[in-house]
PDB file of C-alpha atoms in Angstrom:
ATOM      1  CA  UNK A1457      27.211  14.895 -81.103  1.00  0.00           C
ATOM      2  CA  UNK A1458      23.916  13.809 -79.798  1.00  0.00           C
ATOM      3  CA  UNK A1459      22.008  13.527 -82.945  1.00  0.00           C
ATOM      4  CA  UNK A1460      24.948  11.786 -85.182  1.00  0.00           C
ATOM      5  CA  UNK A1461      24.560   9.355 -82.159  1.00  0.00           C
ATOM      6  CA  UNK A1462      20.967   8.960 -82.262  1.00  0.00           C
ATOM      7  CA  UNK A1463      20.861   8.364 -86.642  1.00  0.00           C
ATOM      8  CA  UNK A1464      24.189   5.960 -85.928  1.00  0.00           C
ATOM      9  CA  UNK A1465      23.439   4.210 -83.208  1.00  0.00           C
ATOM     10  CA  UNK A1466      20.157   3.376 -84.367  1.00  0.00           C
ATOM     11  CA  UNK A1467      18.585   4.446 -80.854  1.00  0.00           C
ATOM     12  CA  UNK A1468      16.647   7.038 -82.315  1.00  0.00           C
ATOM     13  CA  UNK A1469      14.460   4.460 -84.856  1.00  0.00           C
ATOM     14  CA  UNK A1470      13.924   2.238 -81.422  1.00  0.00           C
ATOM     15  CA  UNK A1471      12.752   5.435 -79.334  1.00  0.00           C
ATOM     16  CA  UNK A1472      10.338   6.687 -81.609  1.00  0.00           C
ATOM     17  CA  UNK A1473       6.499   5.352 -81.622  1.00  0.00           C
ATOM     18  CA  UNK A1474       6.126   6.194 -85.313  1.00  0.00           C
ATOM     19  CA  UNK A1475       8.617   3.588 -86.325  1.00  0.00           C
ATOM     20  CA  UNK A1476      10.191   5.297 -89.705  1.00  0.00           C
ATOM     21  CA  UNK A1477       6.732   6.865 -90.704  1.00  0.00           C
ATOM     22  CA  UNK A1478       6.251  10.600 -91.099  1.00  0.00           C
ATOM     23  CA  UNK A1479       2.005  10.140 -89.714  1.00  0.00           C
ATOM     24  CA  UNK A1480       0.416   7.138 -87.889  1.00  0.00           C
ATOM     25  CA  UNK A1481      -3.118   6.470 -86.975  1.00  0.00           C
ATOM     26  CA  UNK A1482      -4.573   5.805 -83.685  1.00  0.00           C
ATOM     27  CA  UNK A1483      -7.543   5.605 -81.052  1.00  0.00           C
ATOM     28  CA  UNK A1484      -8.329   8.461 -78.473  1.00  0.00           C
ATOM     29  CA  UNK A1485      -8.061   6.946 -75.293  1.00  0.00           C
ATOM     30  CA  UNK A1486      -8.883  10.446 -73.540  1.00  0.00           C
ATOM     31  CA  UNK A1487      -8.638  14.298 -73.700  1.00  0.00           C
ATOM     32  CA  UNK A1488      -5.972  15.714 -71.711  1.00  0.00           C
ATOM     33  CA  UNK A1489      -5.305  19.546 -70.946  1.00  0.00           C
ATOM     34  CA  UNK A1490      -1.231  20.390 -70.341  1.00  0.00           C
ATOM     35  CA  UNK A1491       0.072  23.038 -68.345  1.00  0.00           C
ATOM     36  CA  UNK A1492       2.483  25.111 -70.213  1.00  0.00           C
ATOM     37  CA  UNK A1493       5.521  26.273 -69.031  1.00  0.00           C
ATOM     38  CA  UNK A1494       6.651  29.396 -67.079  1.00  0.00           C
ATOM     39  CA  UNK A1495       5.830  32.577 -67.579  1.00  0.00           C
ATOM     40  CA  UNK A1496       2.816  31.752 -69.571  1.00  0.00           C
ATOM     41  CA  UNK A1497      -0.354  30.324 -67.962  1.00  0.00           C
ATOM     42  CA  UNK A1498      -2.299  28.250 -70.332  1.00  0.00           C
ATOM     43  CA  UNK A1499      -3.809  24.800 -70.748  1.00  0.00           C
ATOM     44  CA  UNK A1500      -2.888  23.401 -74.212  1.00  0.00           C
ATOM     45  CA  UNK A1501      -5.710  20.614 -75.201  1.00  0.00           C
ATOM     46  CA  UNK A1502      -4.539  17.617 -75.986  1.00  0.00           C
ATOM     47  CA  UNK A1503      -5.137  13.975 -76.455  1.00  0.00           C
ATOM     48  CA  UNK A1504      -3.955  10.867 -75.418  1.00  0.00           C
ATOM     49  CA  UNK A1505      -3.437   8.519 -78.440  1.00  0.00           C
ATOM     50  CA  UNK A1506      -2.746   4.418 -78.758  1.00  0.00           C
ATOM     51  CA  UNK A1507      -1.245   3.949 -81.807  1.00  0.00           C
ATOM     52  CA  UNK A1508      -3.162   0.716 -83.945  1.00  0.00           C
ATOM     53  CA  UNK A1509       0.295  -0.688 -85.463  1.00  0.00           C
ATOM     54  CA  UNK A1510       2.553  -1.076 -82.364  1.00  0.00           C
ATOM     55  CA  UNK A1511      -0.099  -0.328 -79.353  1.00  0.00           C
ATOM     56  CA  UNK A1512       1.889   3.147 -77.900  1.00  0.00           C
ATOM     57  CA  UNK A1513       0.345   5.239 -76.361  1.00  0.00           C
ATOM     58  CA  UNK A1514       1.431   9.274 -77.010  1.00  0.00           C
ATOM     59  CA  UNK A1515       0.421  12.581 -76.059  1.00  0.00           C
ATOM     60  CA  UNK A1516      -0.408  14.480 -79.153  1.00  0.00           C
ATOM     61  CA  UNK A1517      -1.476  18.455 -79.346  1.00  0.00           C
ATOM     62  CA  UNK A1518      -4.563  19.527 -80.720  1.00  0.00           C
ATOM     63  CA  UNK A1519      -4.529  22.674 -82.711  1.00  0.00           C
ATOM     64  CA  UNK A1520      -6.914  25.782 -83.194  1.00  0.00           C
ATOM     65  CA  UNK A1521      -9.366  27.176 -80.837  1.00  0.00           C
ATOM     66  CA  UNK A1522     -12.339  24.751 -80.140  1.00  0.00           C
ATOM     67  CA  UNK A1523     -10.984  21.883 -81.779  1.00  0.00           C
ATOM     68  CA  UNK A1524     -11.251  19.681 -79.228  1.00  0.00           C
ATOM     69  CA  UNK A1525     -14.457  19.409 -79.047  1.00  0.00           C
ATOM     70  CA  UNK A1526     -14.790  17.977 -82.799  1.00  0.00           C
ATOM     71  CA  UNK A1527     -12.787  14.927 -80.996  1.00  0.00           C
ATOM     72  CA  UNK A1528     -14.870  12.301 -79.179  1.00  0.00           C
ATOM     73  CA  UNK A1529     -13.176   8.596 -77.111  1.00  0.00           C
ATOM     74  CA  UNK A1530     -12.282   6.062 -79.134  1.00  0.00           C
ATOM     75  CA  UNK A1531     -12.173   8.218 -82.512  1.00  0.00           C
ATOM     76  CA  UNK A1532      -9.845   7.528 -85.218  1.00  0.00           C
ATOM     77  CA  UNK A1533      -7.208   9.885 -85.768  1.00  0.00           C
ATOM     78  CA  UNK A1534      -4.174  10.203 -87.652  1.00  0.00           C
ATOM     79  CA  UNK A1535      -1.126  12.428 -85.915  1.00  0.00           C
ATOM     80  CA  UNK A1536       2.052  14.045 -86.776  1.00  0.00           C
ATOM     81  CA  UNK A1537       5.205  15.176 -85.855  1.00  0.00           C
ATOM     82  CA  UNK A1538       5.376  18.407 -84.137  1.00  0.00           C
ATOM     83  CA  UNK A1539       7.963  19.950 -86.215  1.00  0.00           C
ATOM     84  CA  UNK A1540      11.110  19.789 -84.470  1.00  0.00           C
ATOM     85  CA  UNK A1541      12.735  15.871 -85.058  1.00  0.00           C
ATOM     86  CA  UNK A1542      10.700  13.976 -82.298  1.00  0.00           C
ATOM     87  CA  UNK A1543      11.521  16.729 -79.241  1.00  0.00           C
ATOM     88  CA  UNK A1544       8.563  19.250 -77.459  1.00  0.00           C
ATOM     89  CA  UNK A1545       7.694  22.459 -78.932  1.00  0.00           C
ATOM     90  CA  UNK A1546       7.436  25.971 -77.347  1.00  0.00           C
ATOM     91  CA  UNK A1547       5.684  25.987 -74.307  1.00  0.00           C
ATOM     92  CA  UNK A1548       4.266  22.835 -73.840  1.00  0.00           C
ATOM     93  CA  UNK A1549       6.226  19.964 -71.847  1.00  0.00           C
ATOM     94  CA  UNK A1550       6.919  16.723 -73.475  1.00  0.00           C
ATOM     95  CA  UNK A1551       4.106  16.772 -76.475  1.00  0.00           C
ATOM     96  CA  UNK A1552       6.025  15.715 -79.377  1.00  0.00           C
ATOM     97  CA  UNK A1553       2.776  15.290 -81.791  1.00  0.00           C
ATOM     98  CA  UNK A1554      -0.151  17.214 -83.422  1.00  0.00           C
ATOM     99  CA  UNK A1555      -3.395  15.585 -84.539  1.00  0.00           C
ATOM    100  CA  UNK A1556      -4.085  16.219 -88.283  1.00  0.00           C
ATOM    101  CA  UNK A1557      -6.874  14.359 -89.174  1.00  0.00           C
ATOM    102  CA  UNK A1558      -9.861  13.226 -87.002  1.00  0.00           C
ATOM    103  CA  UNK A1559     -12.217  10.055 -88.231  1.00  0.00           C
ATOM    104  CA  UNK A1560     -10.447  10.504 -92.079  1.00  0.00           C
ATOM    105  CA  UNK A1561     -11.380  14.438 -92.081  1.00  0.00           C
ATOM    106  CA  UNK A1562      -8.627  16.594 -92.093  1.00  0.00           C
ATOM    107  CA  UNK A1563      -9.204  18.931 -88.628  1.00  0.00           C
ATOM    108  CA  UNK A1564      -8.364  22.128 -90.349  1.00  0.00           C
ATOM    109  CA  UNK A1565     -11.329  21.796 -92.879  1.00  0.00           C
ATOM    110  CA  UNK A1566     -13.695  20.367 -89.880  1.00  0.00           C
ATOM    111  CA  UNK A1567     -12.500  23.821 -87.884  1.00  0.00           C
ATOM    112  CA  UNK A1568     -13.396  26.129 -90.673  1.00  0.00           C
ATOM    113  CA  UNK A1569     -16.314  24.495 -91.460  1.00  0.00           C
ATOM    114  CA  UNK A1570     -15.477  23.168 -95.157  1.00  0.00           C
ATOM    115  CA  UNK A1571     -16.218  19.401 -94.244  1.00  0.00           C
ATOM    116  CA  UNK A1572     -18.648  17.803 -91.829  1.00  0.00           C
ATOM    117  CA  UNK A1573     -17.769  15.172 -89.481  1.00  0.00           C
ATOM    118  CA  UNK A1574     -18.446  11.933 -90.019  1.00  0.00           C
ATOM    119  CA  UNK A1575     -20.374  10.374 -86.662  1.00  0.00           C
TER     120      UNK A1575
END
């Protein structure tokens, strides 16, 4: 089995660029827009992150419409798993992350317009 492999064979702590954390922080290097997969058409927004504590650099989704422009270069943010164990969700091709919080303000509060951002 692939994933009693992975836990046992302690490949799967190696592979992934959160160590054994659930979030990490990280600098935006740049915003990226991915292609999602057949049949739909769509460019998912996303950012390219370099994580401060062991210098990777992921791909990591941004969510809700318009979001992206709340994120600047060289901002702060702190990102998540995607929800399914370190492997790509729906449609779009090898994004294994979400961005949750963007300079210490959660995104979700800076989208609805609860919280200002801090500049």
């Amino acid at each position: 089995d692939k994933q009693y492999k992975k836990v046992h064979l302690g490949t799967a702590l190696k592979a992934n660029p959160f160590g054994s954390a659930s979030r990490a922080k990280g600098i935006v290097l740049e915003k990226v827009g991915v292609e999602a997969k057949q049949p739909t058409s769509a460019i998912r927004k996303c950012v390219r992150v370099q994580l401060i504590k062991n210098g990777k650099k992921i791909t990591a989704f941004v969510p809700n419409d318009g979001c992206l422009n709340l994120i600047q270069e060289n901002d702060e943010v702190l990102v998540a798993g995607f929800g399914r164990k370190s492997h790509a969700v729906g449609d779009i091709p090898g994004v294994r992350f979400k961005v949750v919080k963007v300079a210490s303000v959660s995104l979700l509060a800076l989208y609805k317009g609860k919280k200002p951002r801090n500049w």
